[in-house]
Structure formats: structure tokens, C-alpha cells
XYZ file of C-alpha atoms in Angstrom:
620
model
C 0.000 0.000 0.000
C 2.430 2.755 -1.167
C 1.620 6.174 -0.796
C 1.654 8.312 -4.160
C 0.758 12.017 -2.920
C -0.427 13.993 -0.342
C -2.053 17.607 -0.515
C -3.128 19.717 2.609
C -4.126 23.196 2.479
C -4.739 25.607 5.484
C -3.843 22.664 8.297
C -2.279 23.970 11.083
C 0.962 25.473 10.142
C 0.526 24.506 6.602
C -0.525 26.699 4.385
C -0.323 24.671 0.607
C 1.808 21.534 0.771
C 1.786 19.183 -2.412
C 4.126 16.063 -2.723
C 4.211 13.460 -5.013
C 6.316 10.141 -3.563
C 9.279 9.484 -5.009
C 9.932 6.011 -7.282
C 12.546 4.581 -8.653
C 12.571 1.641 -11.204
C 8.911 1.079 -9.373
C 10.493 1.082 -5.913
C 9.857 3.334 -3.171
C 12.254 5.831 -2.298
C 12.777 6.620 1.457
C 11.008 10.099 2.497
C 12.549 12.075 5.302
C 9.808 14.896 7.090
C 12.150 17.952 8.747
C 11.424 20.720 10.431
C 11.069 22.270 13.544
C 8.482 21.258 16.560
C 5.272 22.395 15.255
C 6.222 22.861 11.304
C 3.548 19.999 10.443
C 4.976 17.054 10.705
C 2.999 14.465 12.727
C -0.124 15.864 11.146
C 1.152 15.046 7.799
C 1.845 11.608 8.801
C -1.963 11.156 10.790
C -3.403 11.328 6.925
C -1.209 8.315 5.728
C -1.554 6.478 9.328
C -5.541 6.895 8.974
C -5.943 5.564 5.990
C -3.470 2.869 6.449
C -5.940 1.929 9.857
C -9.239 2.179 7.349
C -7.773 -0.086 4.724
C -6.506 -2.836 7.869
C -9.797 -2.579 9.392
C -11.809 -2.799 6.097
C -10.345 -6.066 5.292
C -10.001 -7.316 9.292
C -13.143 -5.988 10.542
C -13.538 -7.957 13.433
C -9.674 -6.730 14.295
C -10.375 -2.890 14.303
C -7.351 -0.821 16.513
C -10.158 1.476 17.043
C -13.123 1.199 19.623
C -16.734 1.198 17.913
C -17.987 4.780 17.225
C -14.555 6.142 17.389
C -11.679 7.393 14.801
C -8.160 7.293 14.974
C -7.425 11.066 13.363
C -10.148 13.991 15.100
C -11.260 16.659 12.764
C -11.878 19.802 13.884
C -12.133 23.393 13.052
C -9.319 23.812 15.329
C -6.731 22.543 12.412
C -7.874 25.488 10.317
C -5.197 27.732 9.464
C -5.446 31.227 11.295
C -7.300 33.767 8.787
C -8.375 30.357 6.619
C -12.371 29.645 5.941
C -11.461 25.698 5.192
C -8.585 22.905 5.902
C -8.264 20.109 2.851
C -6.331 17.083 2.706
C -6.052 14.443 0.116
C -4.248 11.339 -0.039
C -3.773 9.201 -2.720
C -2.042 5.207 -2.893
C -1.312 2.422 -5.209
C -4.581 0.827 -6.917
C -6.319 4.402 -6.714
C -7.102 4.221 -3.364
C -7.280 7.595 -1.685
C -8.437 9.316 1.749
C -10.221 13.295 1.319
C -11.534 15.237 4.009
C -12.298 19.064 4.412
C -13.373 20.905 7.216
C -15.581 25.020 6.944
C -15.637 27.211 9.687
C -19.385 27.522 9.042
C -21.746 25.254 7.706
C -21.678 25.174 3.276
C -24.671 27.197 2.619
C -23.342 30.231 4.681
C -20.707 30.541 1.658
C -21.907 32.689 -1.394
C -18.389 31.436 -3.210
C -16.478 28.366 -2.551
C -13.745 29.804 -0.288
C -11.081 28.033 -1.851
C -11.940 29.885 -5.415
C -12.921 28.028 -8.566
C -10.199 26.351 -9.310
C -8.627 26.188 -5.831
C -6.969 23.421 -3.658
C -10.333 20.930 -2.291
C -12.636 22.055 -5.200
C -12.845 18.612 -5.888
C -14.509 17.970 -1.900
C -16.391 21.174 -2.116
C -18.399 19.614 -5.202
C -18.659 16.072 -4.005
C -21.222 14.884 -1.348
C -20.969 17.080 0.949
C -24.358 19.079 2.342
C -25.166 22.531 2.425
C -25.739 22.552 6.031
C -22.764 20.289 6.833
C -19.051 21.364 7.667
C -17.151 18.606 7.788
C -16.661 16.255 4.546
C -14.879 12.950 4.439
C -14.958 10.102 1.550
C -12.461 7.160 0.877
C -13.004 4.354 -1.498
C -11.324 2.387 1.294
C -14.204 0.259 2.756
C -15.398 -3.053 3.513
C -16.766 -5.820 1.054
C -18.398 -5.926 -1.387
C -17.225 -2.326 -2.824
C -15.869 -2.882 -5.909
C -12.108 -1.906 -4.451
C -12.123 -4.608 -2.178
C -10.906 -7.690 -3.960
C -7.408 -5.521 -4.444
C -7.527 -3.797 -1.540
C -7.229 -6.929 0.753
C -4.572 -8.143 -1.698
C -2.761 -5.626 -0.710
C -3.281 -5.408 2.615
C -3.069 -8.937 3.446
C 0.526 -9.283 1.227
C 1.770 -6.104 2.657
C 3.412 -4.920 5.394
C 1.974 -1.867 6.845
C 2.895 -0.521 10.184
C 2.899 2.970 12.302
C 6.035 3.448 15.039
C 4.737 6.580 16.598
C 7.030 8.935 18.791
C 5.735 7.212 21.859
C 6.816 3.922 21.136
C 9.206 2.794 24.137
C 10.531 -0.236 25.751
C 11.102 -0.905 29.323
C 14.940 -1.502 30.244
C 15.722 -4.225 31.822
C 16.752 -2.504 35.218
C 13.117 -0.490 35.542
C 11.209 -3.816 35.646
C 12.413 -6.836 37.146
C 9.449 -8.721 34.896
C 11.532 -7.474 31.943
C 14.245 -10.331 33.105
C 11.640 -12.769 33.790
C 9.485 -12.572 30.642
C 9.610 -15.818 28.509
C 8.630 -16.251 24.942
C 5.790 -18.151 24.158
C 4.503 -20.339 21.196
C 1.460 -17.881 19.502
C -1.777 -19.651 18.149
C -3.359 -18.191 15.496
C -6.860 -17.616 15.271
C -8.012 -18.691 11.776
C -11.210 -17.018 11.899
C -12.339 -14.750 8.431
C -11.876 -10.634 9.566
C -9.416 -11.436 12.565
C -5.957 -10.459 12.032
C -2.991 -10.360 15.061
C -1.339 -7.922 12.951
C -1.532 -4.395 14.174
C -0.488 -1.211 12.523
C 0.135 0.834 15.104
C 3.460 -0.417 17.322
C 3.762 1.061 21.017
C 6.032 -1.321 22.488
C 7.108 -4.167 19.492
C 9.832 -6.177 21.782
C 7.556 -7.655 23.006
C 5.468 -9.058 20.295
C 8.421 -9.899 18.157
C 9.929 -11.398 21.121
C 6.816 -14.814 21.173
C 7.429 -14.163 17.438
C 10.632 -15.324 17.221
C 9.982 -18.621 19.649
C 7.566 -19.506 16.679
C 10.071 -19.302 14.024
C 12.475 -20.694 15.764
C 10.288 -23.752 16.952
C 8.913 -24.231 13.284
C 12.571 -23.881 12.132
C 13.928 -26.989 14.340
C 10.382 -29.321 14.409
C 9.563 -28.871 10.876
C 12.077 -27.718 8.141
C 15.314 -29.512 9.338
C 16.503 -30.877 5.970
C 18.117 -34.398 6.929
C 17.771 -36.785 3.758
C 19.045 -40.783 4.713
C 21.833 -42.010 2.737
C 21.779 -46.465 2.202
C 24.710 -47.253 3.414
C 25.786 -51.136 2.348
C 25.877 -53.160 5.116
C 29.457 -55.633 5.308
C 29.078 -58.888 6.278
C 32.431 -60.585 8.396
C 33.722 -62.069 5.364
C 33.647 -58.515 4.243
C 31.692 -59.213 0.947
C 28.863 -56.232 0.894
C 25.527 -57.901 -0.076
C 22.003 -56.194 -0.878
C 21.495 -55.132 2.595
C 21.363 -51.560 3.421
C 21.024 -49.458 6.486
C 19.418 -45.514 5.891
C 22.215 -42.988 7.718
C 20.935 -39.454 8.085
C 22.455 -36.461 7.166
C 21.955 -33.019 8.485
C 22.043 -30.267 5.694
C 20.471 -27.052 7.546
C 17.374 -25.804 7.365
C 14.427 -24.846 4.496
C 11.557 -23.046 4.826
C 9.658 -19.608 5.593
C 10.504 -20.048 9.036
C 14.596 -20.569 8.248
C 13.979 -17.874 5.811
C 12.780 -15.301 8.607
C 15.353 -16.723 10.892
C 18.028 -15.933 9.006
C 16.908 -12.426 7.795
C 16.410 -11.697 11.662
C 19.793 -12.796 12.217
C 20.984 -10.423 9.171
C 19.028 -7.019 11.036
C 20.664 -8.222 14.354
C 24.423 -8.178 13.175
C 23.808 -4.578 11.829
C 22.048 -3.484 14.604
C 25.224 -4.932 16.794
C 28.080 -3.771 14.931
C 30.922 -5.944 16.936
C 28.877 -8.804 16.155
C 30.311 -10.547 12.699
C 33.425 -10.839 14.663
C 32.030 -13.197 16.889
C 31.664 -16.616 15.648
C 28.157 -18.379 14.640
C 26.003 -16.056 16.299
C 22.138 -16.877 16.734
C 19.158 -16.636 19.147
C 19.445 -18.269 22.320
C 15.847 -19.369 23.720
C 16.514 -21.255 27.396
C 15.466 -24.533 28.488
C 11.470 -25.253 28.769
C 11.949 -23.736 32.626
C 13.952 -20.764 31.591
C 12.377 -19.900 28.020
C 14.777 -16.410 28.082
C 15.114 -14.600 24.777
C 19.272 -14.129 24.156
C 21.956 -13.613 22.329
C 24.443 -16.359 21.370
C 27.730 -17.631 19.916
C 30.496 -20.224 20.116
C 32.339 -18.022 21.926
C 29.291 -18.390 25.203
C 26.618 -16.271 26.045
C 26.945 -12.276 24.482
C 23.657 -10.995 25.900
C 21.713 -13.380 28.418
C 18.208 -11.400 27.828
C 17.616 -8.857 24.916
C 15.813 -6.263 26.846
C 19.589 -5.895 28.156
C 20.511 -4.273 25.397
C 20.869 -0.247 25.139
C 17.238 1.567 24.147
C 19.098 2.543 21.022
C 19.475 -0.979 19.650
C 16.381 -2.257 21.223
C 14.484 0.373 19.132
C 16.464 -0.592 16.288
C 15.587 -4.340 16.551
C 12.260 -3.960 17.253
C 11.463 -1.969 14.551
C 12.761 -4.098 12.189
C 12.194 -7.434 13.441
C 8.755 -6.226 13.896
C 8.702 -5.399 10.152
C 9.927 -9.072 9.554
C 7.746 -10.832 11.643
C 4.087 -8.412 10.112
C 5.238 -9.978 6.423
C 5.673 -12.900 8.340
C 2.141 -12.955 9.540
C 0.517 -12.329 6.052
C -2.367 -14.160 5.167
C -1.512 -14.016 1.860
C 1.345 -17.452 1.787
C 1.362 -17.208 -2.216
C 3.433 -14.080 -1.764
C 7.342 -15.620 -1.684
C 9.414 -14.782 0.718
C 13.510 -15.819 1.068
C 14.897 -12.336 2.315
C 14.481 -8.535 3.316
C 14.103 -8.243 -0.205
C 10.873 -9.611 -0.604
C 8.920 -7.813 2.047
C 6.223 -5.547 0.360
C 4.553 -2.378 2.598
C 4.451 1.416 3.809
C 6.258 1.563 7.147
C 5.513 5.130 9.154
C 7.882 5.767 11.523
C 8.007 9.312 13.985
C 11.107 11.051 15.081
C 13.134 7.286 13.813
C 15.998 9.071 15.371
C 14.751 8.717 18.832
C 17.206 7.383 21.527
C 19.524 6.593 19.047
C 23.340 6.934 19.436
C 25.470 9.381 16.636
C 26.649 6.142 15.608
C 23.426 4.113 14.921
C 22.005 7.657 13.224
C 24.938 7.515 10.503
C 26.371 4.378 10.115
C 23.299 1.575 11.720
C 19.701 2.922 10.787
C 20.606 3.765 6.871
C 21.970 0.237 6.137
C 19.103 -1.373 8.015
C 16.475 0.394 5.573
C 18.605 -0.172 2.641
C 17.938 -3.953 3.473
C 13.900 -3.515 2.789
C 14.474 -2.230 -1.123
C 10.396 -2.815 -1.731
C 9.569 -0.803 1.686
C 8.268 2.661 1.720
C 9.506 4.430 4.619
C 7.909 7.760 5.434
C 9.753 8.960 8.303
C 10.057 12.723 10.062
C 13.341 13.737 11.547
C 15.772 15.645 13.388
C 18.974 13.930 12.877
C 21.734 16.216 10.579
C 23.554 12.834 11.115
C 20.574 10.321 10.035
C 20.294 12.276 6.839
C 24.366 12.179 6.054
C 24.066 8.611 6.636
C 21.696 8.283 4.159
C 23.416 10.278 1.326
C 26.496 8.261 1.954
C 24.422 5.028 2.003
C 21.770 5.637 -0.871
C 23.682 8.302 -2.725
C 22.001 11.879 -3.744
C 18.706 10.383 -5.445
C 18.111 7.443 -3.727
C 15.999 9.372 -0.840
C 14.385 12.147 -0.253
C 14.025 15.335 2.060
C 10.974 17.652 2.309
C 10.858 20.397 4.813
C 7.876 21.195 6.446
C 5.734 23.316 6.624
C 6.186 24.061 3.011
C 6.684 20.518 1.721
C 9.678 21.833 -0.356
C 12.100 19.216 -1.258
C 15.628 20.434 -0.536
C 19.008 18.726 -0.338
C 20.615 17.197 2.993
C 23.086 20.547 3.273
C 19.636 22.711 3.048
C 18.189 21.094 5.962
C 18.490 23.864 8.553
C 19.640 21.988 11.881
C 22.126 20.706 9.455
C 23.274 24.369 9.814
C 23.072 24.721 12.884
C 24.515 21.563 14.122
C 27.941 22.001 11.864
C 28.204 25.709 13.259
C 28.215 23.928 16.617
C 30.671 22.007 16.025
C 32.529 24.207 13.992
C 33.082 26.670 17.166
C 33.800 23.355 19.307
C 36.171 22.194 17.262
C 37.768 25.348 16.974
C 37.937 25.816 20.821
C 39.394 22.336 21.180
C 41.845 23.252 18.448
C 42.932 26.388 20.582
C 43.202 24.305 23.979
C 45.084 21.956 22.348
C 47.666 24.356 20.609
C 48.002 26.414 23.479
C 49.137 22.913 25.311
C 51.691 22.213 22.543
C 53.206 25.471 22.919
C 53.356 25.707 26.462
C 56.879 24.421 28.256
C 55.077 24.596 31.665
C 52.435 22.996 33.321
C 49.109 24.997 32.290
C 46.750 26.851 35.040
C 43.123 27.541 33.893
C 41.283 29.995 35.613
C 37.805 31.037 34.821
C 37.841 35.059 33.769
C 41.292 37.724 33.263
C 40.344 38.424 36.688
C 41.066 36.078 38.165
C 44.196 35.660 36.494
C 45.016 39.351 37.421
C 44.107 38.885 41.481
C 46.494 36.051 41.616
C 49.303 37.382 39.977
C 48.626 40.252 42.760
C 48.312 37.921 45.480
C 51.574 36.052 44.432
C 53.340 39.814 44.921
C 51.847 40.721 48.141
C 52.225 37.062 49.738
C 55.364 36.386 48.911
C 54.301 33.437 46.177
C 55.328 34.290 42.971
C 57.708 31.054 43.582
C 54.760 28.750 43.414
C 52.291 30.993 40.737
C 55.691 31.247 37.839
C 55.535 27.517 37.552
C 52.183 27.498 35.804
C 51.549 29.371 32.517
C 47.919 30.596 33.332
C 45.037 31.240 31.176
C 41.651 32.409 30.608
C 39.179 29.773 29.815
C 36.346 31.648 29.748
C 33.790 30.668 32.039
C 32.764 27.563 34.089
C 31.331 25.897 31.070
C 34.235 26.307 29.574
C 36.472 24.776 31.976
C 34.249 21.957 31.581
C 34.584 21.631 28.230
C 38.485 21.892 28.709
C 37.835 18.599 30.897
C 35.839 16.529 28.557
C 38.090 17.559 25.722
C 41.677 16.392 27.764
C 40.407 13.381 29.671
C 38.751 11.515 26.800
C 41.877 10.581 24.753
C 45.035 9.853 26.875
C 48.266 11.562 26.531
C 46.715 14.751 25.500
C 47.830 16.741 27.775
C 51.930 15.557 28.251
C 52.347 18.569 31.382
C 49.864 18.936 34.279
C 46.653 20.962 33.437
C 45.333 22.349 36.533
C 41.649 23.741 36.062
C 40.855 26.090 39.047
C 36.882 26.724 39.236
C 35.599 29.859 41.410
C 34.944 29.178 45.005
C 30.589 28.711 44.766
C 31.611 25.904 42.209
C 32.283 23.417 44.873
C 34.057 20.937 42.078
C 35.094 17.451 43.455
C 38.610 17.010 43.225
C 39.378 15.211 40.412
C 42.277 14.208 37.965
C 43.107 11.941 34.547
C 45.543 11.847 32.230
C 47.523 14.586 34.218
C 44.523 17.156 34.386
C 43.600 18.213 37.640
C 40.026 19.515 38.646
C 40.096 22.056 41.732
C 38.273 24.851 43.409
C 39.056 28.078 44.951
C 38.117 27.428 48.618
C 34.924 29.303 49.872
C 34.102 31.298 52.962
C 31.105 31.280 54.279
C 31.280 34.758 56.156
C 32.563 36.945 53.620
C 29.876 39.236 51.985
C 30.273 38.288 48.154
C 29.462 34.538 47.672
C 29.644 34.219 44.092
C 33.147 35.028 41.920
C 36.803 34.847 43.176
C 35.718 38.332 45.044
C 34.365 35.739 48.083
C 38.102 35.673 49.056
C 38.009 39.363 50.026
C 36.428 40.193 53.701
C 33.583 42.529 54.782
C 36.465 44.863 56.192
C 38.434 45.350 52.861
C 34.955 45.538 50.729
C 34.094 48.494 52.823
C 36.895 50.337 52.152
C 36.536 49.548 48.883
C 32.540 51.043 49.132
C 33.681 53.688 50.905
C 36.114 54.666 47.444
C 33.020 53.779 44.833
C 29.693 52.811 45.920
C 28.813 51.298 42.240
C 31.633 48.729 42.258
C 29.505 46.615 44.489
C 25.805 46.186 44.807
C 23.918 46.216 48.576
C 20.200 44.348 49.272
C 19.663 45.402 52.433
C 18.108 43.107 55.497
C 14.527 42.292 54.296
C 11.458 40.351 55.248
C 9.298 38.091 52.846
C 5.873 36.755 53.308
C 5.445 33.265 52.315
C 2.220 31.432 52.564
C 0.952 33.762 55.401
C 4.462 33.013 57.547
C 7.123 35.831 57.902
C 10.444 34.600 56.465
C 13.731 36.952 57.541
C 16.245 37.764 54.391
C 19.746 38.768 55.313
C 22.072 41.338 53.600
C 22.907 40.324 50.597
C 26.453 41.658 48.513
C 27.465 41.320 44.652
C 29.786 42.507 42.107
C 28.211 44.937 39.894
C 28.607 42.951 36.275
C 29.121 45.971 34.610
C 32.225 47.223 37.309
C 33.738 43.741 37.747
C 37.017 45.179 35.743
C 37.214 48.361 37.400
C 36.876 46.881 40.863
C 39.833 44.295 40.076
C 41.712 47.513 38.967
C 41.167 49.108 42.135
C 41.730 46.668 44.520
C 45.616 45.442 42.756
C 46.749 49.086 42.998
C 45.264 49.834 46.439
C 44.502 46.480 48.196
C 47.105 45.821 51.352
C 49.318 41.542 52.265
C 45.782 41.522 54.698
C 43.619 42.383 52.242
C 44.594 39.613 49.750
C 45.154 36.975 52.861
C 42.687 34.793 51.969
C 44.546 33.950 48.720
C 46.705 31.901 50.323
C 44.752 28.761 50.416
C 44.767 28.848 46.735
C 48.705 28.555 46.450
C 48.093 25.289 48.953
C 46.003 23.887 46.062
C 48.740 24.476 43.388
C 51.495 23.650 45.694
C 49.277 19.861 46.172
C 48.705 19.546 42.840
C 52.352 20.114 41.843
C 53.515 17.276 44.390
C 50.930 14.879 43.595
């Protein structure tokens, strides 16, 4: 059931979108949605998702996702554009099947002129069956027998695979749920009843369907396609002269079937979900004795994973959503339909935000190659990921995907996409700060000292004068970082890859930091200490006393800013502020100036703790 356009007009943030699915030699291309939150996407994708639940329930009726009396997809004269009289939508699949709806503000007759114009998008639903005193219109040729449709319809929708992931979708780690541990696969029966169907287009939670999945194919696998023809062997008499006696020896020669078929295929989506896995030898599903039926992960080499919701969510999403693609062509009524690989699976597969809990890695290098396995798939997926859509230029080249952004529905290339942008300026500037940190390391022939502003660099320097410490400060080159974030970043950038920093880094936070000392791969993480009765508690200005800030209040009142003693009433109870003291932001310079050309050895005798630090860190 491939989808072959979609028009909306005056939906939401949409105001005229018009795409026509891409094909190429008669197979799908994948469609990536982008945009920001709120450009359209999810309600471009309830249109397809609707009519892919009207066609399943047409042809299972007695399977219906949907309670009686209710629909999947509201509509509402809320989804009208803002200043729009009307919404439209249209959708149109293989064997002419389509989905149309429109929605007036007021009912049809109170329009002299359609609103859309003559000729304008929804004329078609404007002239159809739709009543004058009526504002709401829907019509699909998707229905139940006997319509005339039918007959093809259920082809296609029993030989198809046709499934919804929406954003919601989730699976329970192992560590939330102890049951998660405990669950067992068990052996499905189907219920052969006309209408009924245990296939399901919308997937919340898939693990755990494909999980009893798999125990059937594995069971039908081993009871009933083991290939093991006899072989008459002669049978030697004592005198050793063979007569016409035979005995049958069996042989074992694998497997052959549907079920070996889906085995193996789940086996194939498993080793690229797991990327270390090929190097492991023979590697297959493990399912545990008839007392301890646990779903794992096997090889020669022992047990790799004793229970698969053990795995990260990023490869559990992964394999369920493409096991759980397997095992729906699996479940086709429709056995004429051959099936030996990915290859031959057949459907429309919806998935929203596929990048979700997924790992940089999986985005490029995992998710691409998995879809590229499913040629005869239609995947209509929305996205965030500048590294999901790189993946899949470098796996299905320029034209073998494409990208629409929303709200317009313009296609547009992978570079166009704008958190593409966004994302590469990002790391552009990170890169280039890294670069800088790293340079600045090469070029230093002394242990480096990073401080958080260029005042703090210049009250040290000042303290090392008036306490008698330049000794200990003239064995550090010291530098501005920049901030506290940026001493963090400093951190993560030297302590992920050994040796890159070949003299001691010492990164010296401001005292309201309270940083854990830490160290690796010769950088050390410190704080200034902090008093707790000094007037100023945020900044390296805490080190300075109420004595010296007053004399520096009494020389310029606007270098530091005073909220007096205060009281607060808080649900109806009296609560007592005390004095409070900052920096002003905007005098922060001036007030360093002041107090290294005027401030006295007492004034700057708190500083002294911090030359303890470097003095520890240097003897460590």
C-alpha cells in the first residue's frame, strides 16, 4: 500500500503543501519529514496512518485498533489555518485508493463562493457529497466488502506490510522492571477465523510481540524444516563381501523453509544493529530450556547478551522496529506471496522522530543500512537527525531518498536542511575551541593553570606579589578559559583521549563551584576554597572580607551592589532575608583595577589557600 501524494491546504501550520512520492525503477524511495516542533509534521503523517488503519480494518473488521464509534485522526475546526475559511487534505495510494476530508468554519450554505476559489486546492470535496448545512466532509473508497475496491484492496493489505512506530513507542529496560528479566517467549496460536488479524499497525512497544514471534520461528525452524535426507549405506558382512542389505544414515544439511527464511533475515538485522557482532563466531538466538524460556543472544564463543531487553534503548528500538517489520510480512495471510529475504517484504512503514534514543553512531552508520535492506519498503519517516540524513546520502547516494521540509513541503538537499546548519556551526566553534586548547598545550613548556575570567588571572598574579608566592604561581603558565562551562569543556576535551595533555593541566573553578577534586591523564580539577562569612558569595571576590569591601565602598559605591536586610511573606508566615552583597557585572574590571593598585598583604590573605592547592597539585 504505497503512498503516491499527499495535498493539505490551510492545516495547522501549513498553508499549501503538495508532494508526489518518489519512485525509482517502481520502488519506493525513502522520504525524510524535517522541520522544527510544530512545522507539520505528525499531522502530515496522521493522513497516511488513517488511511493505512481504514484499509486494515476494512479487510479485518472484526480486528479494528479502534473502539466502535470512534476514529483514529479527530477533525476539527481547530486545524484550520489562522485567517483560513477551510482545511483540505487528500491522499492518494497504489490501486487508486485515496483518503479526502475538508473541514468550513461555518456550515456550506453560509458561503456565497467556494472559499477556496474556482479552481482552488479541495474544489474537488467542495463539489462532491458534501451538504449545504454540513461542515465537515470525508470520503475514501477504502471500505469493507463488497465495494468494488475490495478484492485488491485486501490483496494488498493482506501481502503487505503496513505498520505505524509513533514517537511514543518505548521499551522498558531491563533494570526499571524486574518482569523485563523474567518474561519468557511463548509459542502464539493463530486464530483462523475470516476478519481477525494479530497484525496491528500501530506499534507502542514491538519487543515484546516480536519477542513470542521469534519462539515460533524458531520452533517451526527446528520441528519442521530440518533438511536431513538418509543415505543407504551397504551393510558388510564378516567375510567382508557387501551384499544387498542396506542401512538408511541421516544427514543433516540445515534448514528450508519460511521459518529458516525469517530466521536468518532476523539474524541479518541483528548483526547490523550490533556492529561488533560478525566478529564473533556463529552467532544466533538463544531461547533457554522449557523452565527458563529467556530470549538471548548467542555464539560459540558463550553467552553475548543473556536477555535482549539488556541491550541499550538505542538498539532495542532498532531491533524492534525491524524485526517487527519481519515478523508483520511474516504474519501475512496471503502465503502465495514468496518470501527468502528482506528483499521480498512488500509495505508502507511510518515511523516518527526514527531518530529517537539513538546513538550518533546508529544515526549515521546503523539505521541507513538497516532500511537499505527492505528495497520494496516505503519508509515515510520525520526527523531531526543532521547525522541520520548524512548517513543516508552516503548510504543511498544523492537520489536514492528524499528530504521535504515542512511546513512548506519543499524538497531540498541534505546541506539545506536547517539543523544541518546549525549543528555544523556547533561544532565548527567546538572544534575550533578544542583546536585552541590543544595548541596552546603544545606550545606551552610549563604545566598549564586555567582559571575562569582575566580576573582572576590578574588577582592572583597580585596575590603572588603581596604574599610572597610568585615562587609557586611562575611555575604554571595561566590562562583564561572563559567561564565555568568552559572549563568543563576543557575537561571533557583532555580526559577523553590519553596523553593529551603531556604537562599537568590544573583547572581552578571559582569558590561557589564546589568541584570534586578530580584528575586523569595529568589534568587536575580544583576549586578556589569558599568562605562562608565573607559578603560576596559568588566570583573569586568571596576571598576578600567585609572589612576590605568596605573600604573599597567607601572609594566607589557602584563597584559593588547592597540588598539590604529584608522580610518576605510566604504562605501567610514571615520569612527573615539577610544582607545580601554582589559585584556589579558591569564594574567587575574596574573593581579588580582598584583593589591590585590599592589592596594591602591583609587584604589579599585569603589567597593563600589557593597557592596550597597548586602547591598539592604540583607534588601529587
Amino acid at each position: 500500500m504505497y503512498v503516491k501524494r499527499i495535498q493539505l491546504a490551510n492545516y495547522g501550520p501549513i498553508q499549501e503543501l503538495d508532494i508526489s512520492f518518489p519512485f525509482g525503477e517502481e520502488r519506493p524511495k525513502p522520504v525524510l519529514l524535517v522541520g522544527e516542533n510544530g512545522s507539520g509534521k505528525s499531522i502530515l503523517l496522521s493522513h497516511i496512518i488513517n488511511a493505512m488503519i481504514n484499509a486494515k480494518d476494512a479487510v479485518y473488521q472484526e480486528s479494528s485498533e479502534i473502539d466502535a464509534g470512534k476514529v483514529f485522526k479527530l477533525r476539527s475546526s481547530t486545524y484550520i489555518s489562522t485567517g483560513a475559511e477551510y482545511y483540505f487534505a487528500r491522499v492518494d495510494f497504489e490501486a487508486g485508493l485515496f483518503t479526502r476530508e475538508m473541514r468550513l468554519r461555518r456550515p456550506k450554505s453560509d458561503y456565497a463562493e467556494p472559499p477556496m476559489g474556482p479552481s482552488g486546492t479541495g474544489i474537488e470535496a467542495w463539489g462532491a457529497s458534501f451538504g449545504q448545512d454540513e461542515i465537515d466532509h470525508f470520503d475514501t473508497n477504502i471500505r469493507p466488502y463488497p465495494d468494488e475496491k475490495w478484492t485488491e484492496m485486501s490483496g494488498i493489505v493482506s501481502g503487505n506490510c503496513l505498520l505505524y512506530f509513533p514517537s511514543n513507542r518505548m521499551e522498558e529496560p531491563a533494570w526499571l522492571n524486574e518482569a523485563n528479566l523474567l518474561v519468557k517467549p511463548q509459542y502464539s496460536k493463530a486464530t483462523l477465523i475470516k476478519g481477525v488479524t494479530r497484525r496491528r499497525v500501530i506499534a507502542h512497544s514491538p519487543l515484546r510481540d516480536v519477542h513470542n514471534w521469534l519462539y515460533d520461528v524458531a520452533y517451526d525452524r527446528a520441528a519442521f524444516e530440518i533438511n536431513s535426507p538418509a543415505m543407504n549405506i551397504p551393510l558388510d558382512r564378516e567375510s567382508g563381501q557387501t551384499t544387498n542389505q542396506t542401512i538408511p544414515l541421516p544427514l543433516f544439511l540445515g534448514y528450508r523453509g519460511d521459518a529458516t527464511n525469517a530466521y536468518n533475515t532476523a539474524l541479518a538485522i541483528l548483526q547490523a544493529v550490533l556492529l561488533d557482532l560478525p566478529k564473533k563466531r556463529n552467532i544466533r538466538f538463544g531461547i533457554g530450556g522449557r523452565y527458563n524460556r529467556i530470549l538471548s543472544i548467542e555464539s560459540d564463543e558463550g553467552t553475548i547478551v543473556p536477555n535482549v531487553f539488556q541491550l541499550s534503548s538505542g538498539e532495542v528500538s532498532l531491533l524492534a522496529l525491524f524485526l517487527s517489520i519481519l515478523r508483520d510480512f511474516d504474519l501475512r495471510e496471503d502465503r502465495n506471496i514468496p518470501f527468502s529475504s528482506a528483499k521480498d517484504i512488500r509495505g508502507l512503514v511510518v515511523v516518527d522522530e526514527v531518530d529517537l534514543h539513538l546513538h550518533s553512531r546508529h544515526q549515521h552508520d546503523v539505521l541507513p543500512r538497516l532500511i537499505e535492506m527492505f528495497p520494496q519498503v516505503q519508509f515515510v519517516m520525520t526527523t531531526h537527525s543532521p547525522l541520520f540524513l548524512l548517513g543516508m546520502e552516503k548510504v543511498f547516494g544523492e537520489d536514492g531518498f528524499e528530504v521535504y521540509e515542512l511546513p512548506t513541503g519543499s524538497r531540498i538537499a541534505t546541506e539545506e536542511f536547517g539543523e544541518f546548519d546549525e549543528a555544523f556551526q556547533a561544532f565548527k566553534t567546538t572544534k575550533e575551541f578544542s583546536d585552541q586548547i590543544r595548541y596552546q598545550l603544545e606550545q606551552s613548556q610549563q604545566p598549564v593553570l586555567y582559571v575562569e575570567g582575566s580576573t582572576d588571572c590578574d588577582y592572583l598574579r597580585r596575590a603572588a606579589e603581596l604574599l610572597d608566592r610568585i615562587d609557586v604561581l611562575s611555575q604554571f603558565n595561566m590562562q583564561e578559559a572563559g567561564g565555568m562551562e568552559q572549563l568543563k569543556k576543557i575537561w571533557q576535551n583532555l580526559t577523553k583521549v590519553p596523553q593529551a595533555a603531556t604537562r599537568p593541566v590544573i583547572l581552578l573553578y571559582d569558590p561557589e563551584c564546589s568541584i570534586k577534586p578530580d584528575s586523569k591523564n595529568s589534568v587536575f580539577r580544583r576549586s578556589i576554597p569558599f568562605f562562608e562569612k565573607h559578603p560576596i558569595s559568588k566570583g573569586i571576590e568571596n576571598l576578600f572580607d567585609r572589612k576590605t569591601l568596605e573600604s573599597v565602598r567607601q572609594s566607589c559605591t557602584a563597584f559593588i551592589d547592597v540588598v539590604p536586610e529584608y522580610t518576605r511573606l510566604e504562605r501567610g508566615e514571615e520569612i527573615q532575608e539577610p544582607e545580601s552583597w554582589s559585584v556589579n557585572q558591569n564594574e567587575k574590571r574596574n573593581l579588580c583595577n582598584w583593589l591590585c593598585q590599592n589592596g594591602t598583604h591583609n587584604d589579599f590573605r585569603h589567597f593563600e589557600p589557593v597557592f596550597g592547592v597548586l602547591e598539592e597539585v604540583m607534588n601529587t
